[in-house]
JSON list of C-alpha atoms in Angstrom, two decimals:
[
{"chain": "A", "resi": 188, "resn": "UNK", "atom": "CA", "xyz": [120.09, -42.05, 64.46]},
{"chain": "A", "resi": 189, "resn": "UNK", "atom": "CA", "xyz": [120.31, -39.79, 61.44]},
{"chain": "A", "resi": 190, "resn": "UNK", "atom": "CA", "xyz": [116.91, -39.18, 59.87]},
{"chain": "A", "resi": 191, "resn": "UNK", "atom": "CA", "xyz": [116.65, -38.76, 56.11]},
{"chain": "A", "resi": 192, "resn": "UNK", "atom": "CA", "xyz": [113.71, -36.82, 54.66]},
{"chain": "A", "resi": 193, "resn": "UNK", "atom": "CA", "xyz": [112.96, -36.80, 50.95]},
{"chain": "A", "resi": 194, "resn": "UNK", "atom": "CA", "xyz": [110.79, -34.34, 49.08]},
{"chain": "A", "resi": 195, "resn": "UNK", "atom": "CA", "xyz": [108.50, -34.55, 47.37]},
{"chain": "A", "resi": 196, "resn": "UNK", "atom": "CA", "xyz": [107.02, -37.92, 48.36]},
{"chain": "A", "resi": 197, "resn": "UNK", "atom": "CA", "xyz": [105.59, -38.23, 44.87]},
{"chain": "A", "resi": 198, "resn": "UNK", "atom": "CA", "xyz": [106.06, -36.41, 41.63]},
{"chain": "A", "resi": 199, "resn": "UNK", "atom": "CA", "xyz": [104.30, -36.45, 38.25]},
{"chain": "A", "resi": 200, "resn": "UNK", "atom": "CA", "xyz": [106.33, -35.55, 35.18]},
{"chain": "A", "resi": 201, "resn": "UNK", "atom": "CA", "xyz": [106.47, -36.10, 31.44]},
{"chain": "A", "resi": 202, "resn": "UNK", "atom": "CA", "xyz": [109.05, -37.73, 29.21]},
{"chain": "A", "resi": 203, "resn": "UNK", "atom": "CA", "xyz": [111.73, -35.15, 28.46]},
{"chain": "A", "resi": 204, "resn": "UNK", "atom": "CA", "xyz": [111.18, -33.16, 31.65]},
{"chain": "A", "resi": 205, "resn": "UNK", "atom": "CA", "xyz": [113.97, -32.19, 34.00]},
{"chain": "A", "resi": 206, "resn": "UNK", "atom": "CA", "xyz": [113.20, -33.29, 37.56]},
{"chain": "A", "resi": 207, "resn": "UNK", "atom": "CA", "xyz": [114.88, -32.93, 40.90]},
{"chain": "A", "resi": 208, "resn": "UNK", "atom": "CA", "xyz": [114.40, -34.84, 44.14]},
{"chain": "A", "resi": 209, "resn": "UNK", "atom": "CA", "xyz": [115.68, -33.53, 47.44]},
{"chain": "A", "resi": 210, "resn": "UNK", "atom": "CA", "xyz": [117.03, -35.41, 50.44]},
{"chain": "A", "resi": 211, "resn": "UNK", "atom": "CA", "xyz": [117.70, -33.71, 53.77]},
{"chain": "A", "resi": 212, "resn": "UNK", "atom": "CA", "xyz": [119.65, -35.22, 56.65]},
{"chain": "A", "resi": 213, "resn": "UNK", "atom": "CA", "xyz": [118.86, -34.47, 60.29]},
{"chain": "A", "resi": 214, "resn": "UNK", "atom": "CA", "xyz": [122.50, -33.50, 60.79]},
{"chain": "A", "resi": 215, "resn": "UNK", "atom": "CA", "xyz": [125.55, -33.08, 58.62]},
{"chain": "A", "resi": 216, "resn": "UNK", "atom": "CA", "xyz": [126.65, -36.19, 56.77]},
{"chain": "A", "resi": 217, "resn": "UNK", "atom": "CA", "xyz": [129.37, -34.64, 54.60]},
{"chain": "A", "resi": 218, "resn": "UNK", "atom": "CA", "xyz": [128.94, -36.45, 51.26]},
{"chain": "A", "resi": 219, "resn": "UNK", "atom": "CA", "xyz": [128.10, -39.89, 52.70]},
{"chain": "A", "resi": 220, "resn": "UNK", "atom": "CA", "xyz": [124.90, -39.97, 50.67]},
{"chain": "A", "resi": 221, "resn": "UNK", "atom": "CA", "xyz": [123.79, -42.45, 48.02]},
{"chain": "A", "resi": 222, "resn": "UNK", "atom": "CA", "xyz": [120.84, -42.69, 45.64]},
{"chain": "A", "resi": 223, "resn": "UNK", "atom": "CA", "xyz": [118.96, -45.79, 44.49]},
{"chain": "A", "resi": 224, "resn": "UNK", "atom": "CA", "xyz": [116.24, -46.45, 41.94]},
{"chain": "A", "resi": 225, "resn": "UNK", "atom": "CA", "xyz": [113.65, -49.16, 42.55]},
{"chain": "A", "resi": 226, "resn": "UNK", "atom": "CA", "xyz": [111.06, -50.45, 40.11]},
{"chain": "A", "resi": 227, "resn": "UNK", "atom": "CA", "xyz": [108.04, -52.46, 41.28]},
{"chain": "A", "resi": 228, "resn": "UNK", "atom": "CA", "xyz": [108.91, -55.99, 42.32]},
{"chain": "A", "resi": 229, "resn": "UNK", "atom": "CA", "xyz": [112.63, -55.44, 41.77]},
{"chain": "A", "resi": 230, "resn": "UNK", "atom": "CA", "xyz": [115.66, -54.87, 43.93]},
{"chain": "A", "resi": 231, "resn": "UNK", "atom": "CA", "xyz": [117.00, -51.33, 44.32]},
{"chain": "A", "resi": 232, "resn": "UNK", "atom": "CA", "xyz": [119.70, -50.25, 41.89]},
{"chain": "A", "resi": 233, "resn": "UNK", "atom": "CA", "xyz": [122.59, -48.00, 42.88]},
{"chain": "A", "resi": 234, "resn": "UNK", "atom": "CA", "xyz": [122.62, -44.80, 40.80]},
{"chain": "A", "resi": 235, "resn": "UNK", "atom": "CA", "xyz": [124.91, -42.37, 42.58]},
{"chain": "A", "resi": 236, "resn": "UNK", "atom": "CA", "xyz": [127.28, -42.72, 45.51]},
{"chain": "A", "resi": 237, "resn": "UNK", "atom": "CA", "xyz": [129.18, -40.24, 47.63]},
{"chain": "A", "resi": 238, "resn": "UNK", "atom": "CA", "xyz": [126.58, -37.63, 46.72]},
{"chain": "A", "resi": 239, "resn": "UNK", "atom": "CA", "xyz": [127.75, -37.02, 43.16]},
{"chain": "A", "resi": 240, "resn": "UNK", "atom": "CA", "xyz": [129.62, -39.99, 41.69]},
{"chain": "A", "resi": 241, "resn": "UNK", "atom": "CA", "xyz": [127.74, -41.81, 38.96]},
{"chain": "A", "resi": 242, "resn": "UNK", "atom": "CA", "xyz": [127.75, -45.59, 39.33]},
{"chain": "A", "resi": 243, "resn": "UNK", "atom": "CA", "xyz": [129.22, -47.43, 36.38]},
{"chain": "A", "resi": 244, "resn": "UNK", "atom": "CA", "xyz": [126.65, -48.09, 33.68]},
{"chain": "A", "resi": 245, "resn": "UNK", "atom": "CA", "xyz": [124.18, -45.46, 34.87]},
{"chain": "A", "resi": 246, "resn": "UNK", "atom": "CA", "xyz": [123.11, -42.97, 32.17]},
{"chain": "A", "resi": 247, "resn": "UNK", "atom": "CA", "xyz": [124.64, -39.52, 32.38]},
{"chain": "A", "resi": 248, "resn": "UNK", "atom": "CA", "xyz": [121.19, -37.88, 32.56]},
{"chain": "A", "resi": 249, "resn": "UNK", "atom": "CA", "xyz": [121.33, -38.76, 36.27]},
{"chain": "A", "resi": 250, "resn": "UNK", "atom": "CA", "xyz": [123.35, -36.47, 38.50]},
{"chain": "A", "resi": 251, "resn": "UNK", "atom": "CA", "xyz": [123.71, -35.79, 42.19]},
{"chain": "A", "resi": 252, "resn": "UNK", "atom": "CA", "xyz": [124.82, -32.82, 44.21]},
{"chain": "A", "resi": 253, "resn": "UNK", "atom": "CA", "xyz": [125.02, -31.52, 47.74]},
{"chain": "A", "resi": 254, "resn": "UNK", "atom": "CA", "xyz": [126.93, -31.91, 50.96]},
{"chain": "A", "resi": 255, "resn": "UNK", "atom": "CA", "xyz": [126.27, -31.47, 54.65]},
{"chain": "A", "resi": 256, "resn": "UNK", "atom": "CA", "xyz": [122.52, -31.81, 55.10]},
{"chain": "A", "resi": 257, "resn": "UNK", "atom": "CA", "xyz": [120.99, -31.04, 51.70]},
{"chain": "A", "resi": 258, "resn": "UNK", "atom": "CA", "xyz": [121.25, -33.19, 48.61]},
{"chain": "A", "resi": 259, "resn": "UNK", "atom": "CA", "xyz": [119.63, -33.34, 45.20]},
{"chain": "A", "resi": 260, "resn": "UNK", "atom": "CA", "xyz": [119.15, -36.03, 42.58]},
{"chain": "A", "resi": 261, "resn": "UNK", "atom": "CA", "xyz": [118.48, -34.59, 39.13]},
{"chain": "A", "resi": 262, "resn": "UNK", "atom": "CA", "xyz": [117.32, -36.34, 35.99]},
{"chain": "A", "resi": 263, "resn": "UNK", "atom": "CA", "xyz": [118.04, -34.01, 33.09]},
{"chain": "A", "resi": 264, "resn": "UNK", "atom": "CA", "xyz": [115.61, -35.45, 30.53]},
{"chain": "A", "resi": 265, "resn": "UNK", "atom": "CA", "xyz": [113.19, -38.11, 31.76]},
{"chain": "A", "resi": 266, "resn": "UNK", "atom": "CA", "xyz": [113.00, -41.33, 29.81]},
{"chain": "A", "resi": 267, "resn": "UNK", "atom": "CA", "xyz": [110.15, -43.85, 30.04]},
{"chain": "A", "resi": 268, "resn": "UNK", "atom": "CA", "xyz": [112.35, -46.29, 31.98]},
{"chain": "A", "resi": 269, "resn": "UNK", "atom": "CA", "xyz": [113.03, -43.66, 34.69]},
{"chain": "A", "resi": 270, "resn": "UNK", "atom": "CA", "xyz": [109.57, -43.85, 36.19]},
{"chain": "A", "resi": 271, "resn": "UNK", "atom": "CA", "xyz": [110.27, -45.57, 39.49]},
{"chain": "A", "resi": 272, "resn": "UNK", "atom": "CA", "xyz": [110.77, -44.88, 43.19]},
{"chain": "A", "resi": 273, "resn": "UNK", "atom": "CA", "xyz": [113.99, -43.21, 44.31]},
{"chain": "A", "resi": 274, "resn": "UNK", "atom": "CA", "xyz": [115.62, -43.54, 47.72]},
{"chain": "A", "resi": 275, "resn": "UNK", "atom": "CA", "xyz": [118.48, -41.72, 49.38]},
{"chain": "A", "resi": 276, "resn": "UNK", "atom": "CA", "xyz": [120.66, -43.47, 51.97]},
{"chain": "A", "resi": 277, "resn": "UNK", "atom": "CA", "xyz": [123.25, -42.18, 54.43]},
{"chain": "A", "resi": 278, "resn": "UNK", "atom": "CA", "xyz": [126.41, -43.94, 55.54]},
{"chain": "A", "resi": 279, "resn": "UNK", "atom": "CA", "xyz": [127.96, -41.22, 57.71]},
{"chain": "A", "resi": 280, "resn": "UNK", "atom": "CA", "xyz": [126.82, -42.62, 61.04]},
{"chain": "A", "resi": 281, "resn": "UNK", "atom": "CA", "xyz": [126.28, -46.35, 61.21]},
{"chain": "A", "resi": 282, "resn": "UNK", "atom": "CA", "xyz": [124.73, -48.44, 62.50]},
{"chain": "A", "resi": 283, "resn": "UNK", "atom": "CA", "xyz": [122.01, -47.98, 61.71]},
{"chain": "A", "resi": 284, "resn": "UNK", "atom": "CA", "xyz": [122.19, -47.23, 58.03]},
{"chain": "A", "resi": 285, "resn": "UNK", "atom": "CA", "xyz": [119.14, -45.12, 57.20]},
{"chain": "A", "resi": 286, "resn": "UNK", "atom": "CA", "xyz": [117.13, -44.49, 54.06]},
{"chain": "A", "resi": 287, "resn": "UNK", "atom": "CA", "xyz": [114.81, -41.70, 53.05]},
{"chain": "A", "resi": 288, "resn": "UNK", "atom": "CA", "xyz": [111.15, -42.62, 52.79]},
{"chain": "A", "resi": 289, "resn": "UNK", "atom": "CA", "xyz": [111.28, -42.65, 48.99]},
{"chain": "A", "resi": 290, "resn": "UNK", "atom": "CA", "xyz": [110.03, -40.47, 46.14]},
{"chain": "A", "resi": 291, "resn": "UNK", "atom": "CA", "xyz": [107.65, -42.02, 43.63]},
{"chain": "A", "resi": 292, "resn": "UNK", "atom": "CA", "xyz": [108.11, -40.62, 40.15]},
{"chain": "A", "resi": 293, "resn": "UNK", "atom": "CA", "xyz": [105.02, -41.11, 38.00]},
{"chain": "A", "resi": 294, "resn": "UNK", "atom": "CA", "xyz": [104.10, -40.40, 34.42]},
{"chain": "A", "resi": 295, "resn": "UNK", "atom": "CA", "xyz": [101.96, -37.29, 33.97]},
{"chain": "B", "resi": 207, "resn": "UNK", "atom": "CA", "xyz": [129.84, -61.89, 37.36]},
{"chain": "B", "resi": 208, "resn": "UNK", "atom": "CA", "xyz": [128.84, -60.96, 40.90]},
{"chain": "B", "resi": 209, "resn": "UNK", "atom": "CA", "xyz": [125.52, -62.44, 41.91]},
{"chain": "B", "resi": 210, "resn": "UNK", "atom": "CA", "xyz": [123.45, -62.67, 45.07]},
{"chain": "B", "resi": 211, "resn": "UNK", "atom": "CA", "xyz": [120.75, -65.30, 44.71]},
{"chain": "B", "resi": 212, "resn": "UNK", "atom": "CA", "xyz": [118.10, -65.53, 47.39]},
{"chain": "B", "resi": 213, "resn": "UNK", "atom": "CA", "xyz": [115.86, -68.41, 48.36]},
{"chain": "B", "resi": 214, "resn": "UNK", "atom": "CA", "xyz": [112.28, -68.53, 47.15]},
{"chain": "B", "resi": 215, "resn": "UNK", "atom": "CA", "xyz": [109.07, -67.07, 48.48]},
{"chain": "B", "resi": 216, "resn": "UNK", "atom": "CA", "xyz": [107.73, -68.41, 51.75]},
{"chain": "B", "resi": 217, "resn": "UNK", "atom": "CA", "xyz": [104.18, -68.66, 53.10]},
{"chain": "B", "resi": 218, "resn": "UNK", "atom": "CA", "xyz": [104.13, -69.36, 56.84]},
{"chain": "B", "resi": 219, "resn": "UNK", "atom": "CA", "xyz": [101.81, -69.23, 59.80]},
{"chain": "B", "resi": 220, "resn": "UNK", "atom": "CA", "xyz": [102.27, -67.03, 62.87]},
{"chain": "B", "resi": 221, "resn": "UNK", "atom": "CA", "xyz": [104.55, -68.66, 65.40]},
{"chain": "B", "resi": 222, "resn": "UNK", "atom": "CA", "xyz": [106.46, -70.74, 62.85]},
{"chain": "B", "resi": 223, "resn": "UNK", "atom": "CA", "xyz": [110.24, -70.45, 62.44]},
{"chain": "B", "resi": 224, "resn": "UNK", "atom": "CA", "xyz": [111.88, -69.46, 59.17]},
{"chain": "B", "resi": 225, "resn": "UNK", "atom": "CA", "xyz": [115.36, -69.17, 57.70]},
{"chain": "B", "resi": 226, "resn": "UNK", "atom": "CA", "xyz": [115.93, -67.54, 54.32]},
{"chain": "B", "resi": 227, "resn": "UNK", "atom": "CA", "xyz": [119.19, -67.48, 52.42]},
{"chain": "B", "resi": 228, "resn": "UNK", "atom": "CA", "xyz": [121.38, -65.38, 50.14]},
{"chain": "B", "resi": 229, "resn": "UNK", "atom": "CA", "xyz": [124.11, -67.12, 48.15]},
{"chain": "B", "resi": 230, "resn": "UNK", "atom": "CA", "xyz": [126.96, -65.07, 46.76]},
{"chain": "B", "resi": 231, "resn": "UNK", "atom": "CA", "xyz": [129.04, -65.93, 43.74]},
{"chain": "B", "resi": 232, "resn": "UNK", "atom": "CA", "xyz": [131.53, -64.31, 41.42]},
{"chain": "B", "resi": 233, "resn": "UNK", "atom": "CA", "xyz": [133.52, -62.59, 44.16]},
{"chain": "B", "resi": 234, "resn": "UNK", "atom": "CA", "xyz": [135.38, -63.27, 47.40]},
{"chain": "B", "resi": 235, "resn": "UNK", "atom": "CA", "xyz": [132.34, -63.92, 49.61]},
{"chain": "B", "resi": 236, "resn": "UNK", "atom": "CA", "xyz": [134.37, -64.09, 52.83]},
{"chain": "B", "resi": 237, "resn": "UNK", "atom": "CA", "xyz": [135.69, -60.55, 52.46]},
{"chain": "B", "resi": 238, "resn": "UNK", "atom": "CA", "xyz": [132.56, -58.53, 51.75]},
{"chain": "B", "resi": 239, "resn": "UNK", "atom": "CA", "xyz": [129.89, -57.78, 54.31]},
{"chain": "B", "resi": 240, "resn": "UNK", "atom": "CA", "xyz": [126.31, -58.82, 53.50]},
{"chain": "B", "resi": 241, "resn": "UNK", "atom": "CA", "xyz": [123.37, -56.67, 54.63]},
{"chain": "B", "resi": 242, "resn": "UNK", "atom": "CA", "xyz": [119.69, -57.48, 54.98]},
{"chain": "B", "resi": 243, "resn": "UNK", "atom": "CA", "xyz": [117.02, -54.93, 54.07]},
{"chain": "B", "resi": 244, "resn": "UNK", "atom": "CA", "xyz": [113.29, -55.16, 54.73]},
{"chain": "B", "resi": 245, "resn": "UNK", "atom": "CA", "xyz": [110.55, -53.68, 52.57]},
{"chain": "B", "resi": 246, "resn": "UNK", "atom": "CA", "xyz": [107.04, -54.01, 53.94]},
{"chain": "B", "resi": 247, "resn": "UNK", "atom": "CA", "xyz": [104.17, -53.95, 51.41]},
{"chain": "B", "resi": 248, "resn": "UNK", "atom": "CA", "xyz": [103.96, -50.52, 49.78]},
{"chain": "B", "resi": 249, "resn": "UNK", "atom": "CA", "xyz": [106.62, -49.11, 52.10]},
{"chain": "B", "resi": 250, "resn": "UNK", "atom": "CA", "xyz": [110.25, -48.00, 52.03]},
{"chain": "B", "resi": 251, "resn": "UNK", "atom": "CA", "xyz": [113.57, -49.67, 52.68]},
{"chain": "B", "resi": 252, "resn": "UNK", "atom": "CA", "xyz": [114.76, -50.52, 56.20]},
{"chain": "B", "resi": 253, "resn": "UNK", "atom": "CA", "xyz": [118.27, -51.71, 57.05]},
{"chain": "B", "resi": 254, "resn": "UNK", "atom": "CA", "xyz": [118.06, -54.69, 59.40]},
{"chain": "B", "resi": 255, "resn": "UNK", "atom": "CA", "xyz": [121.65, -55.66, 59.98]},
{"chain": "B", "resi": 256, "resn": "UNK", "atom": "CA", "xyz": [124.87, -56.86, 58.43]},
{"chain": "B", "resi": 257, "resn": "UNK", "atom": "CA", "xyz": [127.35, -59.72, 58.72]},
{"chain": "B", "resi": 258, "resn": "UNK", "atom": "CA", "xyz": [130.97, -60.25, 57.75]},
{"chain": "B", "resi": 259, "resn": "UNK", "atom": "CA", "xyz": [131.16, -63.87, 56.58]},
{"chain": "B", "resi": 260, "resn": "UNK", "atom": "CA", "xyz": [134.89, -64.07, 57.22]},
{"chain": "B", "resi": 261, "resn": "UNK", "atom": "CA", "xyz": [134.48, -64.06, 61.01]},
{"chain": "B", "resi": 262, "resn": "UNK", "atom": "CA", "xyz": [130.68, -63.78, 61.45]},
{"chain": "B", "resi": 263, "resn": "UNK", "atom": "CA", "xyz": [130.95, -60.32, 63.02]},
{"chain": "B", "resi": 264, "resn": "UNK", "atom": "CA", "xyz": [127.33, -59.13, 63.03]},
{"chain": "B", "resi": 265, "resn": "UNK", "atom": "CA", "xyz": [125.67, -55.78, 63.64]},
{"chain": "B", "resi": 266, "resn": "UNK", "atom": "CA", "xyz": [121.95, -55.13, 64.00]},
{"chain": "B", "resi": 267, "resn": "UNK", "atom": "CA", "xyz": [119.70, -52.15, 63.70]},
{"chain": "B", "resi": 268, "resn": "UNK", "atom": "CA", "xyz": [118.21, -51.40, 67.14]},
{"chain": "B", "resi": 269, "resn": "UNK", "atom": "CA", "xyz": [114.78, -51.83, 65.50]},
{"chain": "B", "resi": 270, "resn": "UNK", "atom": "CA", "xyz": [115.56, -55.46, 64.65]},
{"chain": "B", "resi": 271, "resn": "UNK", "atom": "CA", "xyz": [117.90, -56.50, 67.47]},
{"chain": "B", "resi": 272, "resn": "UNK", "atom": "CA", "xyz": [116.40, -59.53, 69.19]},
{"chain": "B", "resi": 273, "resn": "UNK", "atom": "CA", "xyz": [113.73, -59.94, 66.51]},
{"chain": "B", "resi": 274, "resn": "UNK", "atom": "CA", "xyz": [115.85, -61.71, 63.89]},
{"chain": "B", "resi": 275, "resn": "UNK", "atom": "CA", "xyz": [119.14, -63.52, 63.67]},
{"chain": "B", "resi": 276, "resn": "UNK", "atom": "CA", "xyz": [121.72, -63.07, 60.92]},
{"chain": "B", "resi": 277, "resn": "UNK", "atom": "CA", "xyz": [124.29, -65.75, 60.21]},
{"chain": "B", "resi": 278, "resn": "UNK", "atom": "CA", "xyz": [126.58, -66.98, 57.45]},
{"chain": "B", "resi": 279, "resn": "UNK", "atom": "CA", "xyz": [128.23, -70.17, 56.28]},
{"chain": "B", "resi": 280, "resn": "UNK", "atom": "CA", "xyz": [131.35, -69.14, 54.43]},
{"chain": "B", "resi": 281, "resn": "UNK", "atom": "CA", "xyz": [132.01, -72.71, 53.27]},
{"chain": "B", "resi": 282, "resn": "UNK", "atom": "CA", "xyz": [129.00, -72.42, 50.96]},
{"chain": "B", "resi": 283, "resn": "UNK", "atom": "CA", "xyz": [129.09, -68.63, 50.44]},
{"chain": "B", "resi": 284, "resn": "UNK", "atom": "CA", "xyz": [125.67, -68.16, 51.96]},
{"chain": "B", "resi": 285, "resn": "UNK", "atom": "CA", "xyz": [124.20, -65.67, 54.40]},
{"chain": "B", "resi": 286, "resn": "UNK", "atom": "CA", "xyz": [120.99, -66.25, 56.33]},
{"chain": "B", "resi": 287, "resn": "UNK", "atom": "CA", "xyz": [118.19, -64.30, 57.96]},
{"chain": "B", "resi": 288, "resn": "UNK", "atom": "CA", "xyz": [116.26, -66.22, 60.57]},
{"chain": "B", "resi": 289, "resn": "UNK", "atom": "CA", "xyz": [113.15, -65.86, 62.73]},
{"chain": "B", "resi": 290, "resn": "UNK", "atom": "CA", "xyz": [112.34, -68.14, 65.66]},
{"chain": "B", "resi": 291, "resn": "UNK", "atom": "CA", "xyz": [108.67, -67.21, 65.73]},
{"chain": "B", "resi": 292, "resn": "UNK", "atom": "CA", "xyz": [107.10, -65.27, 62.88]},
{"chain": "B", "resi": 293, "resn": "UNK", "atom": "CA", "xyz": [104.41, -62.63, 63.29]},
{"chain": "B", "resi": 294, "resn": "UNK", "atom": "CA", "xyz": [101.99, -61.24, 60.74]},
{"chain": "B", "resi": 295, "resn": "UNK", "atom": "CA", "xyz": [103.95, -57.99, 60.87]},
{"chain": "B", "resi": 296, "resn": "UNK", "atom": "CA", "xyz": [106.98, -59.83, 59.42]},
{"chain": "B", "resi": 297, "resn": "UNK", "atom": "CA", "xyz": [105.17, -60.01, 56.08]},
{"chain": "B", "resi": 298, "resn": "UNK", "atom": "CA", "xyz": [107.54, -58.23, 53.71]},
{"chain": "B", "resi": 299, "resn": "UNK", "atom": "CA", "xyz": [110.07, -58.52, 50.93]},
{"chain": "B", "resi": 300, "resn": "UNK", "atom": "CA", "xyz": [113.57, -59.12, 52.23]},
{"chain": "B", "resi": 301, "resn": "UNK", "atom": "CA", "xyz": [116.66, -58.21, 50.23]},
{"chain": "B", "resi": 302, "resn": "UNK", "atom": "CA", "xyz": [120.30, -59.04, 50.79]},
{"chain": "B", "resi": 303, "resn": "UNK", "atom": "CA", "xyz": [122.84, -56.54, 49.53]},
{"chain": "B", "resi": 304, "resn": "UNK", "atom": "CA", "xyz": [126.61, -56.15, 49.33]},
{"chain": "B", "resi": 305, "resn": "UNK", "atom": "CA", "xyz": [128.61, -53.02, 50.12]},
{"chain": "B", "resi": 306, "resn": "UNK", "atom": "CA", "xyz": [130.80, -51.97, 47.22]},
{"chain": "B", "resi": 307, "resn": "UNK", "atom": "CA", "xyz": [134.05, -51.73, 49.16]},
{"chain": "B", "resi": 308, "resn": "UNK", "atom": "CA", "xyz": [136.11, -54.75, 50.27]},
{"chain": "B", "resi": 309, "resn": "UNK", "atom": "CA", "xyz": [136.06, -55.23, 54.05]},
{"chain": "B", "resi": 310, "resn": "UNK", "atom": "CA", "xyz": [133.70, -52.27, 54.56]},
{"chain": "B", "resi": 311, "resn": "UNK", "atom": "CA", "xyz": [130.29, -52.58, 56.25]},
{"chain": "B", "resi": 312, "resn": "UNK", "atom": "CA", "xyz": [129.17, -49.21, 54.93]},
{"chain": "B", "resi": 313, "resn": "UNK", "atom": "CA", "xyz": [127.08, -48.40, 51.86]},
{"chain": "B", "resi": 314, "resn": "UNK", "atom": "CA", "xyz": [126.79, -47.93, 49.03]},
{"chain": "B", "resi": 315, "resn": "UNK", "atom": "CA", "xyz": [125.33, -51.32, 48.18]},
{"chain": "B", "resi": 316, "resn": "UNK", "atom": "CA", "xyz": [126.25, -52.15, 44.62]},
{"chain": "B", "resi": 317, "resn": "UNK", "atom": "CA", "xyz": [124.83, -55.66, 44.35]},
{"chain": "B", "resi": 318, "resn": "UNK", "atom": "CA", "xyz": [121.46, -56.85, 45.56]},
{"chain": "B", "resi": 319, "resn": "UNK", "atom": "CA", "xyz": [119.66, -60.15, 45.70]},
{"chain": "B", "resi": 320, "resn": "UNK", "atom": "CA", "xyz": [116.36, -60.49, 43.88]},
{"chain": "B", "resi": 321, "resn": "UNK", "atom": "CA", "xyz": [114.40, -60.47, 47.11]},
{"chain": "B", "resi": 322, "resn": "UNK", "atom": "CA", "xyz": [112.52, -63.10, 49.10]},
{"chain": "B", "resi": 323, "resn": "UNK", "atom": "CA", "xyz": [108.83, -62.49, 49.76]},
{"chain": "B", "resi": 324, "resn": "UNK", "atom": "CA", "xyz": [107.76, -63.70, 53.18]},
{"chain": "B", "resi": 325, "resn": "UNK", "atom": "CA", "xyz": [104.02, -63.92, 53.86]},
{"chain": "B", "resi": 326, "resn": "UNK", "atom": "CA", "xyz": [102.79, -64.70, 57.36]},
{"chain": "B", "resi": 327, "resn": "UNK", "atom": "CA", "xyz": [99.09, -65.39, 57.82]}
]
């Protein structure tokens, strides 16, 4: 199985900050990497797929980059509604589909 | 509008059976795989398995193989996740989700159900 490791596990930031979350795969996954946002008690929401393609309707302050084993989700200017938990997910080698452990983004 | 609507919260005792559901609408249910994802309290997302309603082809994560059963009834556009004997460790939120690409079992998952909370105690 491909293991996905996110860093940091949690992050405190302020509205307007630029933040980045990293996801590392245990082996190369090309760009078969997707990012989700989850708010408490809600289903995950797809933000970015194929490492860098913004899902329809997602604000342009979200961006993704990377290929191979190292990936980054960047939020250019944090908004109050962005405080949530973020997960990466790989689809290069399935089954099983694997997720990162999540990064909790909190208000400073 | 694409929707996945899951059955309501369940409170069960250890050893009891359970079947929860996920009803799709607004798209060709038979031609999109449906996945199940577990989220234990305060924890991350775990992919359990996936089914193609068109022919009931099913794939399981090794972690869940033999522990749950996934099925679908295409006549009513509904997928199911089933336990024959629940354990306290099955307490979790369970989500169904749909891959974005027709006929593909792979992520990304662009539509999700609202989740079904299962409590076993």
